[in-house]
Amino acid sequence: MAIALSQPRRLSILGWIRVTLRLTAMLLLLLLCLPAYYLARPFTHHNPVPRFFLGGIGAIAGMRLRTRGEKVHRGAFLLANHVSWLDIPALAATTGSAFVGHDGLASMPLLKWLCKMNDTVFVARHDRKSVAAQVAAVRTAIRDTGALTIFPEGTTSDGTGLLPFKSSLLSALEPLPGGIAVQPVLLHFGPEVADIAWVGEEHGVDNFLRLLARRRPIELTVHFLPVLTGAELASRKTIAQAAREAMLARLSG
């Protein structure tokens, strides 16, 4: 069951010190990465600097990554569960993936600017007229970046289970483009997931600060599950069902 937080948790003095130090380190990393990004931009379709930056953000936040399984190295559409904002740094660091994000993010100029640097594809979930353009954008992103991640739950869960998958978010995979592998990925935060997950009424900023204030490291295992094959790829609904079943099996295993 998700934990509903009605008010922000108060941080200790030491917690605020850790937040300040980590935010300062993140700002310094951004200032170092920005010129590197624009220097590399003319020479590559998928600039490597944003994934280096995102991986650094996760490390500064105290995230310790482990990987299990074999990841697809080129032409991968990754379906991952969604627990925390740390999911994005984790997947960027381990796969170099770009992401599919909802169009609400694009309404925030600073966030949109940062997302676009990592080739984020924005989709308008309720705009049926633009579906064809969105499908084309997703397929182009997979071709240019080598890996594209979507969170088919559509929001964050408490990490102890999975929310229903929204197969409508997988329209770009129907029909499946040639040369694209569809791979489920399970992000598992272990026994401390309840203290990490962003759920309930907690504001995103409160969750961000709370994790930066932690003394203990954040352990995250990224499980690359077997790619989907055969009848599992028949439609977006079978893809969503097969991916969810694979993740649930690993989560309960």
C-alpha positions as a LaTeX table, in Angstrom:
\begin{tabular}{lrrr}
\hline
Residue & $x$ (\AA) & $y$ (\AA) & $z$ (\AA) \\
\hline
Met1 & 0.00 & 0.00 & 0.00 \\
Ala2 & 1.24 & 3.48 & $-0.84$ \\
Ile3 & 2.05 & 5.80 & 2.05 \\
Ala4 & 0.20 & 9.11 & 1.96 \\
Leu5 & 2.20 & 11.98 & 3.38 \\
Ser6 & $-0.03$ & 14.89 & 4.37 \\
Gln7 & 2.79 & 17.22 & 5.40 \\
Pro8 & 6.53 & 17.53 & 4.75 \\
Arg9 & 8.85 & 15.69 & 7.09 \\
Arg10 & 11.03 & 18.03 & 9.10 \\
Leu11 & 14.73 & 17.77 & 8.42 \\
Ser12 & 17.34 & 17.84 & 11.14 \\
Ile13 & 20.19 & 20.35 & 11.20 \\
Leu14 & 22.57 & 17.66 & 9.94 \\
Gly15 & 20.03 & 16.82 & 7.27 \\
Trp16 & 20.02 & 20.42 & 6.05 \\
Ile17 & 23.81 & 20.43 & 6.01 \\
Arg18 & 23.80 & 17.34 & 3.79 \\
Val19 & 21.17 & 18.96 & 1.53 \\
Thr20 & 23.27 & 22.12 & 1.19 \\
Leu21 & 26.47 & 20.24 & 0.41 \\
Arg22 & 24.77 & 18.00 & $-2.14$ \\
Leu23 & 22.93 & 20.85 & $-3.86$ \\
Thr24 & 26.20 & 22.78 & $-4.10$ \\
Ala25 & 27.91 & 19.74 & $-5.64$ \\
Met26 & 25.03 & 19.32 & $-8.13$ \\
Leu27 & 25.25 & 22.98 & $-9.16$ \\
Leu28 & 29.01 & 22.70 & $-9.67$ \\
Leu29 & 28.49 & 19.56 & $-11.76$ \\
Leu30 & 25.92 & 21.41 & $-13.90$ \\
Leu31 & 28.30 & 24.33 & $-14.42$ \\
Leu32 & 31.01 & 21.90 & $-15.56$ \\
Cys33 & 28.72 & 19.93 & $-17.85$ \\
Leu34 & 27.03 & 22.82 & $-19.66$ \\
Pro35 & 30.07 & 23.96 & $-21.70$ \\
Ala36 & 31.01 & 20.32 & $-22.34$ \\
Tyr37 & 27.49 & 19.68 & $-23.67$ \\
Tyr38 & 27.60 & 22.53 & $-26.17$ \\
Leu39 & 31.12 & 21.63 & $-27.28$ \\
Ala40 & 30.07 & 18.04 & $-28.00$ \\
Arg41 & 26.69 & 18.92 & $-29.51$ \\
Pro42 & 27.79 & 19.41 & $-33.16$ \\
Phe43 & 29.49 & 16.02 & $-33.27$ \\
Thr44 & 26.86 & 13.57 & $-32.03$ \\
His45 & 23.16 & 12.72 & $-32.37$ \\
His46 & 22.95 & 11.67 & $-28.72$ \\
Asn47 & 25.17 & 13.87 & $-26.63$ \\
Pro48 & 26.92 & 11.80 & $-23.89$ \\
Val49 & 27.22 & 14.69 & $-21.43$ \\
Pro50 & 23.61 & 14.61 & $-20.11$ \\
Arg51 & 23.84 & 10.96 & $-19.09$ \\
Phe52 & 27.17 & 11.69 & $-17.38$ \\
Phe53 & 25.48 & 14.59 & $-15.59$ \\
Leu54 & 22.48 & 12.49 & $-14.55$ \\
Gly55 & 24.70 & 9.69 & $-13.33$ \\
Gly56 & 26.64 & 12.24 & $-11.30$ \\
Ile57 & 23.44 & 13.62 & $-9.81$ \\
Gly58 & 22.51 & 10.13 & $-8.62$ \\
Ala59 & 25.95 & 9.55 & $-7.13$ \\
Ile60 & 25.88 & 12.90 & $-5.31$ \\
Ala61 & 22.45 & 12.02 & $-3.91$ \\
Gly62 & 24.01 & 8.91 & $-2.37$ \\
Met63 & 22.71 & 6.34 & $-4.85$ \\
Arg64 & 24.67 & 3.10 & $-5.14$ \\
Leu65 & 23.87 & 1.14 & $-8.28$ \\
Arg66 & 24.03 & $-2.56$ & $-9.01$ \\
Thr67 & 22.91 & $-4.20$ & $-12.23$ \\
Arg68 & 21.61 & $-7.69$ & $-12.88$ \\
Gly69 & 20.89 & $-9.34$ & $-16.20$ \\
Glu70 & 21.93 & $-8.50$ & $-19.74$ \\
Lys71 & 20.96 & $-5.14$ & $-21.18$ \\
Val72 & 20.31 & $-4.47$ & $-24.84$ \\
His73 & 23.11 & $-2.30$ & $-26.18$ \\
Arg74 & 21.46 & $-0.80$ & $-29.26$ \\
Gly75 & 17.91 & $-0.18$ & $-30.44$ \\
Ala76 & 16.16 & $-0.76$ & $-27.11$ \\
Phe77 & 12.76 & 0.36 & $-25.90$ \\
Leu78 & 12.87 & $-0.03$ & $-22.12$ \\
Leu79 & 9.77 & $-0.41$ & $-19.96$ \\
Ala80 & 10.58 & 0.38 & $-16.32$ \\
Asn81 & 8.66 & 0.68 & $-13.08$ \\
His82 & 8.64 & 4.12 & $-11.51$ \\
Val83 & 9.35 & 4.75 & $-7.82$ \\
Ser84 & 11.39 & 7.95 & $-7.48$ \\
Trp85 & 13.03 & 10.80 & $-9.37$ \\
Leu86 & 16.22 & 8.76 & $-8.87$ \\
Asp87 & 14.92 & 6.30 & $-11.47$ \\
Ile88 & 16.00 & 8.68 & $-14.22$ \\
Pro89 & 19.62 & 9.15 & $-13.08$ \\
Ala90 & 19.86 & 5.38 & $-12.51$ \\
Leu91 & 18.68 & 4.46 & $-16.01$ \\
Ala92 & 20.69 & 7.22 & $-17.66$ \\
Ala93 & 23.84 & 6.00 & $-15.89$ \\
Thr94 & 23.32 & 2.31 & $-16.68$ \\
Thr95 & 21.89 & 2.52 & $-20.20$ \\
Gly96 & 22.50 & 6.01 & $-21.60$ \\
Ser97 & 18.76 & 6.11 & $-22.25$ \\
Ala98 & 16.63 & 9.05 & $-23.27$ \\
Phe99 & 13.11 & 9.18 & $-21.83$ \\
Val100 & 9.46 & 9.62 & $-22.74$ \\
Gly101 & 7.89 & 12.33 & $-20.56$ \\
His102 & 4.41 & 13.82 & $-20.32$ \\
Asp103 & 3.79 & 17.23 & $-21.80$ \\
Gly104 & 3.24 & 18.78 & $-18.36$ \\
Leu105 & 7.01 & 18.82 & $-17.93$ \\
Ala106 & 7.32 & 20.88 & $-21.10$ \\
Ser107 & 5.31 & 23.68 & $-19.47$ \\
Met108 & 8.20 & 24.37 & $-17.06$ \\
Pro109 & 10.90 & 26.16 & $-19.10$ \\
Leu110 & 13.93 & 25.22 & $-16.99$ \\
Leu111 & 12.91 & 21.58 & $-16.65$ \\
Lys112 & 12.02 & 21.38 & $-20.35$ \\
Trp113 & 15.45 & 22.79 & $-21.26$ \\
Leu114 & 17.23 & 20.18 & $-19.13$ \\
Cys115 & 15.01 & 17.35 & $-20.41$ \\
Lys116 & 15.54 & 18.30 & $-24.06$ \\
Met117 & 19.30 & 18.10 & $-23.56$ \\
Asn118 & 18.83 & 14.39 & $-22.91$ \\
Asp119 & 16.58 & 13.99 & $-25.98$ \\
Thr120 & 13.39 & 13.59 & $-23.94$ \\
Val121 & 10.31 & 12.94 & $-26.08$ \\
Phe122 & 7.26 & 14.76 & $-24.74$ \\
Val123 & 3.87 & 13.13 & $-25.29$ \\
Ala124 & 0.43 & 14.67 & $-24.85$ \\
Arg125 & $-1.62$ & 11.86 & $-23.35$ \\
His126 & $-5.00$ & 13.43 & $-24.08$ \\
Asp127 & $-4.31$ & 14.86 & $-27.54$ \\
Arg128 & $-5.43$ & 12.18 & $-29.97$ \\
Lys129 & $-4.73$ & 14.43 & $-32.97$ \\
Ser130 & $-1.00$ & 14.38 & $-32.35$ \\
Val131 & $-0.60$ & 10.62 & $-31.86$ \\
Ala132 & 1.01 & 10.08 & $-35.27$ \\
Ala133 & 3.56 & 12.84 & $-34.68$ \\
Gln134 & 4.34 & 11.48 & $-31.22$ \\
Val135 & 4.85 & 7.96 & $-32.58$ \\
Ala136 & 7.25 & 9.32 & $-35.18$ \\
Ala137 & 9.15 & 11.26 & $-32.50$ \\
Val138 & 9.50 & 8.16 & $-30.33$ \\
Arg139 & 10.81 & 6.05 & $-33.20$ \\
Thr140 & 13.28 & 8.74 & $-34.21$ \\
Ala141 & 14.52 & 9.00 & $-30.63$ \\
Ile142 & 15.15 & 5.24 & $-30.43$ \\
Arg143 & 17.09 & 5.37 & $-33.69$ \\
Asp144 & 19.19 & 8.38 & $-32.65$ \\
Thr145 & 19.83 & 7.56 & $-28.98$ \\
Gly146 & 19.98 & 3.76 & $-29.03$ \\
Ala147 & 17.71 & 3.43 & $-25.98$ \\
Leu148 & 14.48 & 5.07 & $-24.91$ \\
Thr149 & 12.72 & 4.49 & $-21.58$ \\
Ile150 & 9.06 & 4.81 & $-20.73$ \\
Phe151 & 7.37 & 4.35 & $-17.37$ \\
Pro152 & 4.14 & 2.52 & $-18.35$ \\
Glu153 & 2.58 & 2.94 & $-14.89$ \\
Gly154 & 2.24 & 6.61 & $-15.80$ \\
Thr155 & 3.16 & 7.74 & $-12.28$ \\
Thr156 & 5.24 & 6.63 & $-9.30$ \\
Ser157 & 4.28 & 3.68 & $-7.10$ \\
Asp158 & 5.37 & 2.71 & $-3.60$ \\
Gly159 & 7.89 & 0.23 & $-4.99$ \\
Thr160 & 6.46 & $-2.84$ & $-3.27$ \\
Gly161 & 4.28 & $-3.69$ & $-6.25$ \\
Leu162 & 3.25 & $-2.37$ & $-9.65$ \\
Leu163 & 0.39 & $-0.15$ & $-10.72$ \\
Pro164 & $-1.59$ & $-1.13$ & $-13.84$ \\
Phe165 & 0.31 & $-0.44$ & $-17.05$ \\
Lys166 & $-1.21$ & 2.06 & $-19.49$ \\
Ser167 & $-0.89$ & 0.33 & $-22.85$ \\
Ser168 & $-1.91$ & 3.57 & $-24.61$ \\
Leu169 & 1.58 & 4.89 & $-23.76$ \\
Leu170 & 3.03 & 2.18 & $-26.00$ \\
Ser171 & 1.33 & 3.30 & $-29.23$ \\
Ala172 & 4.72 & 3.79 & $-30.88$ \\
Leu173 & 5.29 & 0.03 & $-30.65$ \\
Glu174 & 2.27 & $-0.88$ & $-32.72$ \\
Pro175 & 3.42 & $-2.12$ & $-35.13$ \\
Leu176 & 6.86 & $-2.76$ & $-33.66$ \\
Pro177 & 9.59 & $-1.01$ & $-35.70$ \\
Gly178 & 12.21 & $-3.31$ & $-37.19$ \\
Gly179 & 15.41 & $-3.79$ & $-35.25$ \\
Ile180 & 13.91 & $-2.65$ & $-31.93$ \\
Ala181 & 14.17 & $-4.82$ & $-28.82$ \\
Val182 & 11.57 & $-4.35$ & $-26.07$ \\
Gln183 & 13.08 & $-4.99$ & $-22.64$ \\
Pro184 & 11.40 & $-4.81$ & $-19.22$ \\
Val185 & 13.55 & $-3.27$ & $-16.48$ \\
Leu186 & 12.80 & $-3.58$ & $-12.77$ \\
Leu187 & 14.14 & $-0.91$ & $-10.41$ \\
His188 & 14.38 & $-2.41$ & $-6.93$ \\
Phe189 & 15.25 & $-0.21$ & $-3.95$ \\
Gly190 & 15.18 & $-3.05$ & $-1.43$ \\
Pro191 & 13.83 & $-2.92$ & 2.14 \\
Glu192 & 14.09 & 0.88 & 2.46 \\
Val193 & 11.84 & 1.58 & $-0.52$ \\
Ala194 & 9.07 & 3.01 & 1.69 \\
Asp195 & 11.39 & 5.82 & 2.74 \\
Ile196 & 12.47 & 6.52 & $-0.84$ \\
Ala197 & 9.30 & 6.26 & $-2.90$ \\
Trp198 & 7.52 & 9.43 & $-4.00$ \\
Val199 & 3.87 & 8.64 & $-3.37$ \\
Gly200 & 0.77 & 9.96 & $-1.69$ \\
Glu201 & 0.44 & 13.70 & $-1.10$ \\
Glu202 & 4.16 & 14.39 & $-0.73$ \\
His203 & 5.32 & 17.30 & $-2.86$ \\
Gly204 & 8.11 & 16.55 & $-5.32$ \\
Val205 & 10.40 & 19.16 & $-3.76$ \\
Asp206 & 9.86 & 17.64 & $-0.31$ \\
Asn207 & 10.78 & 14.19 & $-1.62$ \\
Phe208 & 13.86 & 15.59 & $-3.35$ \\
Leu209 & 15.10 & 17.34 & $-0.21$ \\
Arg210 & 14.29 & 14.39 & 2.01 \\
Leu211 & 16.43 & 12.05 & $-0.06$ \\
Leu212 & 19.29 & 14.54 & $-0.20$ \\
Ala213 & 19.15 & 14.76 & 3.60 \\
Arg214 & 19.65 & 11.02 & 4.09 \\
Arg215 & 22.77 & 9.83 & 5.88 \\
Arg216 & 22.56 & 6.25 & 4.61 \\
Pro217 & 23.25 & 5.48 & 0.94 \\
Ile218 & 20.38 & 4.61 & $-1.37$ \\
Glu219 & 20.84 & 1.07 & $-2.66$ \\
Leu220 & 19.27 & 0.42 & $-6.06$ \\
Thr221 & 19.44 & $-2.74$ & $-8.13$ \\
Val222 & 18.57 & $-2.41$ & $-11.82$ \\
His223 & 17.30 & $-5.73$ & $-13.16$ \\
Phe224 & 17.47 & $-6.08$ & $-16.94$ \\
Leu225 & 14.90 & $-8.76$ & $-17.69$ \\
Pro226 & 14.77 & $-10.93$ & $-20.86$ \\
Val227 & 13.61 & $-9.11$ & $-23.99$ \\
Leu228 & 10.07 & $-9.80$ & $-25.10$ \\
Thr229 & 9.62 & $-12.20$ & $-27.99$ \\
Gly230 & 7.02 & $-13.87$ & $-30.17$ \\
Ala231 & 3.38 & $-13.44$ & $-29.19$ \\
Glu232 & 4.38 & $-11.04$ & $-26.41$ \\
Leu233 & 5.07 & $-8.46$ & $-29.12$ \\
Ala234 & 1.78 & $-8.90$ & $-30.97$ \\
Ser235 & 0.30 & $-5.57$ & $-29.80$ \\
Arg236 & 0.83 & $-2.81$ & $-27.28$ \\
Lys237 & $-1.55$ & $-4.61$ & $-24.90$ \\
Thr238 & 0.38 & $-7.87$ & $-25.03$ \\
Ile239 & 3.63 & $-5.93$ & $-24.60$ \\
Ala240 & 2.27 & $-4.16$ & $-21.52$ \\
Gln241 & 0.93 & $-7.41$ & $-20.03$ \\
Ala242 & 4.09 & $-9.43$ & $-20.69$ \\
Ala243 & 6.39 & $-6.70$ & $-19.33$ \\
Arg244 & 4.31 & $-6.28$ & $-16.18$ \\
Glu245 & 4.20 & $-10.03$ & $-15.54$ \\
Ala246 & 7.98 & $-10.28$ & $-15.96$ \\
Met247 & 8.56 & $-7.43$ & $-13.50$ \\
Leu248 & 6.13 & $-8.84$ & $-10.94$ \\
Ala249 & 7.80 & $-12.24$ & $-11.15$ \\
Arg250 & 11.22 & $-10.71$ & $-10.44$ \\
Leu251 & 9.85 & $-8.44$ & $-7.71$ \\
Ser252 & 8.32 & $-11.37$ & $-5.84$ \\
Gly253 & 11.21 & $-13.75$ & $-6.58$ \\
\hline
\end{tabular}
